[in-house]
Amino acid sequence: KNEVEQSPQNLTAQEGEFITINCSYSVGISALHWLQQHPGGGIVSLFMLSSGKKKHGRLIATINIQEKHSSLHITASHPRDSAVYICAAGGGSQGNLIFGKGTKLSVKP
Amino acid sequence: AAGVIQSPRHLIKEKRETATLKCYPIPRHDTVYWYQQGPGQDPQFLISFYEKMQSDKGSIPDRFSAQQFSDYHSELNMSSLELGDSALYFCASSRGRPTRGQYFGPGTRLTVT
């Protein structure tokens, strides 16, 4: 069992739909990251959170520390949101992150 | 705001050559992490440094070495390159221990031919 699990692995949506990507982790964390990676591109940090909820534009990230679960929501999805979204958990005393396998999102016009 | 800088952004090397990748953390960040992401793979942690000392080691091959310098930038040295070393190498920086989060660089895409 992976220490960081994401679901779904693949997601296809129509433009305008509300999207949710889930992440469950079994490691102790000081922070959980949601990252975005376009094909052939580098990694962009979307959110870094240790509690509660954060919002940036159409993106919302929530985390439940007790349940060790986080969600990334995209409202009014757009084709430019098509990318791989990666959940990474860790921090602790050493800090290195453990990455989920990513969710490949494709938003159709 | 200043971000994590990596150089070069792209690098092409032949088998058995050496490569040096550089990572410049955000100012006042004292910790650097190196990750490797092979084609179609999850990123894997390689090594980290805190205050110029190695703090943790992951799946870094013996052919690779790294260090953090007095200005906190870090270099990843890779020798006897193999085709399987072709990957995106990205670094992240943070401040303090335990870290409250990492800020990622854009990565160096290494291609070994």
Coordinates of C-alpha atoms in Angstrom, one line a residue:
Chain A
K1 CA 0.0 0.0 0.0
N2 CA 1.4 3.4 -1.0
E3 CA 1.8 5.9 1.7
V4 CA 0.1 8.5 -0.4
E5 CA -2.8 7.5 -2.5
Q6 CA -4.7 9.6 -5.0
S7 CA -8.0 9.0 -6.7
P8 CA -9.0 8.9 -9.4
Q9 CA -6.0 8.1 -11.5
N10 CA -7.6 9.5 -14.6
L11 CA -10.4 12.0 -14.9
T12 CA -12.1 13.4 -18.0
A13 CA -14.5 16.3 -17.5
Q14 CA -16.5 18.7 -19.7
E15 CA -15.6 22.4 -19.5
G16 CA -17.5 24.0 -16.7
E17 CA -17.8 20.9 -14.5
F18 CA -16.8 20.9 -10.8
I19 CA -13.9 18.6 -10.2
T20 CA -12.7 16.8 -7.1
I21 CA -9.4 14.9 -6.7
N22 CA -8.8 13.1 -3.5
C23 CA -5.6 12.2 -1.6
S24 CA -5.2 9.9 1.4
Y25 CA -2.0 9.6 3.3
S26 CA -0.6 7.3 6.0
V27 CA 2.5 9.2 7.0
G28 CA 2.8 11.9 9.6
I29 CA 3.0 15.3 7.9
S30 CA 3.7 18.9 8.7
A31 CA 2.4 20.0 5.3
L32 CA 0.6 18.6 2.3
H33 CA 1.2 19.9 -1.2
W34 CA -0.9 19.9 -4.3
L35 CA 1.2 20.2 -7.4
Q36 CA 0.4 20.7 -11.0
Q37 CA 2.5 19.3 -13.9
H38 CA 1.7 19.9 -17.6
P39 CA 3.0 17.3 -20.1
G40 CA 6.8 17.7 -20.4
G41 CA 6.7 20.5 -17.9
G42 CA 8.1 21.2 -14.5
I43 CA 6.2 21.1 -11.2
V44 CA 4.2 24.0 -10.0
S45 CA 3.1 24.2 -6.4
L46 CA -0.6 25.0 -6.2
F47 CA -1.2 24.7 -2.5
M48 CA 0.7 23.9 0.7
L49 CA -1.5 23.3 3.6
S50 CA -1.4 21.8 7.1
S51 CA -4.9 22.5 8.2
G52 CA -8.3 23.7 7.0
K53 CA -8.9 25.1 3.6
K54 CA -7.2 27.3 1.1
K55 CA -8.6 29.0 -2.0
H56 CA -6.9 30.5 -5.0
G57 CA -9.0 31.6 -7.9
R58 CA -11.0 28.5 -9.1
L59 CA -9.0 26.1 -7.0
I60 CA -9.8 25.1 -3.5
A61 CA -7.8 22.7 -1.3
T62 CA -9.0 21.2 2.0
I63 CA -7.3 18.9 4.5
N64 CA -8.7 16.8 7.4
I65 CA -5.7 16.0 9.6
Q66 CA -7.7 13.5 11.8
E67 CA -8.8 11.5 8.8
K68 CA -5.5 12.0 6.9
H69 CA -7.3 13.1 3.8
S70 CA -7.1 16.1 1.5
S71 CA -9.1 17.1 -1.6
L72 CA -8.4 19.5 -4.4
H73 CA -11.4 21.1 -6.1
I74 CA -11.6 22.9 -9.4
T75 CA -14.7 25.0 -10.0
A76 CA -15.8 25.9 -13.5
S77 CA -13.1 23.7 -15.1
H78 CA -11.5 24.9 -18.3
P79 CA -9.4 23.0 -20.9
R80 CA -6.3 24.8 -19.7
D81 CA -6.7 23.0 -16.4
S82 CA -5.8 19.8 -18.2
A83 CA -2.7 18.5 -16.4
V84 CA -1.5 16.0 -13.9
Y85 CA -2.3 16.9 -10.3
I86 CA 0.0 15.4 -7.7
C87 CA -0.5 15.2 -4.0
A88 CA 2.7 15.1 -1.9
A89 CA 2.8 14.6 1.8
G90 CA 5.6 14.9 4.2
G91 CA 7.6 17.4 6.1
G92 CA 8.1 15.8 9.5
S93 CA 11.6 16.1 10.9
Q94 CA 13.4 15.4 7.7
G95 CA 11.1 17.1 5.3
N96 CA 11.3 15.0 2.2
L97 CA 8.1 14.5 0.5
I98 CA 6.3 11.3 -0.6
F99 CA 4.4 11.8 -3.8
G100 CA 1.1 10.3 -4.9
K101 CA 1.0 8.8 -8.4
G102 CA -0.9 11.8 -9.7
T103 CA -4.3 12.3 -11.3
K104 CA -4.4 13.0 -15.0
L105 CA -7.1 15.5 -15.7
S106 CA -8.4 16.2 -19.2
V107 CA -11.0 18.9 -19.6
K108 CA -12.9 18.8 -22.9
P109 CA -14.3 22.0 -24.5
Chain B
A1 CA 8.9 37.3 -5.0
A2 CA 12.1 35.3 -5.7
G3 CA 11.6 31.6 -6.5
V4 CA 13.8 28.6 -6.6
I5 CA 16.1 28.7 -9.6
Q6 CA 17.6 25.7 -11.3
S7 CA 20.2 25.5 -14.0
P8 CA 20.5 24.4 -16.7
R9 CA 16.9 23.9 -17.6
H10 CA 17.8 21.3 -20.3
L11 CA 20.8 19.2 -20.6
I12 CA 21.8 16.5 -23.1
K13 CA 24.7 14.2 -22.3
E14 CA 26.1 11.0 -23.6
K15 CA 26.5 7.8 -21.7
R16 CA 29.4 7.7 -19.3
E17 CA 29.7 11.5 -19.3
T18 CA 29.2 13.6 -16.2
A19 CA 26.7 16.3 -15.4
T20 CA 26.3 18.9 -12.8
L21 CA 22.9 20.4 -11.9
K22 CA 22.5 23.5 -9.8
C23 CA 19.7 24.7 -7.5
Y24 CA 19.5 28.1 -6.0
P25 CA 17.0 28.2 -3.1
I26 CA 14.7 31.1 -2.2
P27 CA 16.7 33.7 -0.1
R28 CA 16.9 32.8 3.6
H29 CA 15.9 29.2 2.9
D30 CA 18.4 26.8 4.5
T31 CA 17.2 23.4 3.3
V32 CA 17.4 22.0 -0.2
Y33 CA 15.8 18.8 -1.5
W34 CA 16.5 16.9 -4.7
Y35 CA 14.0 14.8 -6.5
Q36 CA 14.1 12.7 -9.7
Q37 CA 11.1 12.0 -11.9
G38 CA 11.7 9.5 -14.7
P39 CA 9.4 9.4 -17.7
G40 CA 5.9 8.4 -16.6
Q41 CA 7.1 7.9 -13.0
D42 CA 6.3 9.5 -9.7
P43 CA 8.9 11.9 -8.3
Q44 CA 11.4 10.1 -6.0
F45 CA 13.3 11.8 -3.3
L46 CA 17.1 11.7 -3.8
I47 CA 18.8 13.7 -1.0
S48 CA 18.4 16.7 1.1
F49 CA 20.6 19.2 2.9
Y50 CA 20.1 21.4 5.9
E51 CA 22.5 24.1 6.9
K52 CA 25.1 22.8 4.4
M53 CA 25.0 19.3 5.9
Q54 CA 23.3 16.2 4.4
S55 CA 20.2 15.6 6.4
D56 CA 18.5 12.7 4.6
K57 CA 19.2 10.3 1.8
G58 CA 16.7 8.6 -0.5
S59 CA 17.2 6.6 -3.6
I60 CA 20.3 8.3 -4.8
P61 CA 22.7 6.1 -6.8
D62 CA 26.3 5.9 -5.7
R63 CA 27.3 7.5 -9.0
F64 CA 25.6 10.7 -7.8
S65 CA 26.9 13.1 -5.2
A66 CA 25.6 16.4 -3.9
Q67 CA 26.5 19.2 -1.6
Q68 CA 25.2 22.5 -0.3
F69 CA 27.5 25.5 -0.3
S70 CA 28.0 28.4 2.0
D71 CA 25.4 30.5 0.1
Y72 CA 23.0 27.6 0.4
H73 CA 22.9 26.7 -3.2
S74 CA 23.2 23.1 -4.0
E75 CA 24.8 21.0 -6.8
L76 CA 24.0 17.5 -7.9
N77 CA 26.9 15.8 -9.5
M78 CA 26.2 12.8 -11.7
S79 CA 28.9 10.6 -13.1
S80 CA 29.1 7.7 -15.5
L81 CA 25.7 8.6 -16.8
E82 CA 23.4 5.9 -18.0
L83 CA 20.4 6.0 -20.2
G84 CA 18.1 5.4 -17.2
D85 CA 19.3 8.6 -15.7
S86 CA 17.2 10.5 -18.2
A87 CA 14.7 12.3 -16.1
L88 CA 13.4 15.6 -14.8
Y89 CA 15.5 16.6 -11.7
F90 CA 13.9 19.2 -9.6
C91 CA 14.8 20.7 -6.3
A92 CA 12.8 22.3 -3.6
S93 CA 13.8 24.7 -0.8
S94 CA 12.4 25.4 2.6
R95 CA 13.3 27.3 5.8
G96 CA 13.7 25.9 9.2
R97 CA 13.2 22.5 10.8
P98 CA 10.8 20.9 10.8
T99 CA 9.9 22.3 7.5
R100 CA 6.5 23.9 7.0
G101 CA 6.6 23.3 3.3
Q102 CA 8.7 23.2 0.2
Y103 CA 8.9 25.5 -2.7
F104 CA 9.7 23.9 -6.0
G105 CA 12.1 24.8 -8.8
P106 CA 11.2 24.4 -12.4
G107 CA 13.5 21.4 -12.9
T108 CA 16.3 20.4 -15.1
R109 CA 15.4 17.9 -17.9
L110 CA 18.4 15.6 -18.4
T111 CA 18.5 13.5 -21.5
V112 CA 21.2 10.8 -21.8
T113 CA 21.9 9.5 -25.3

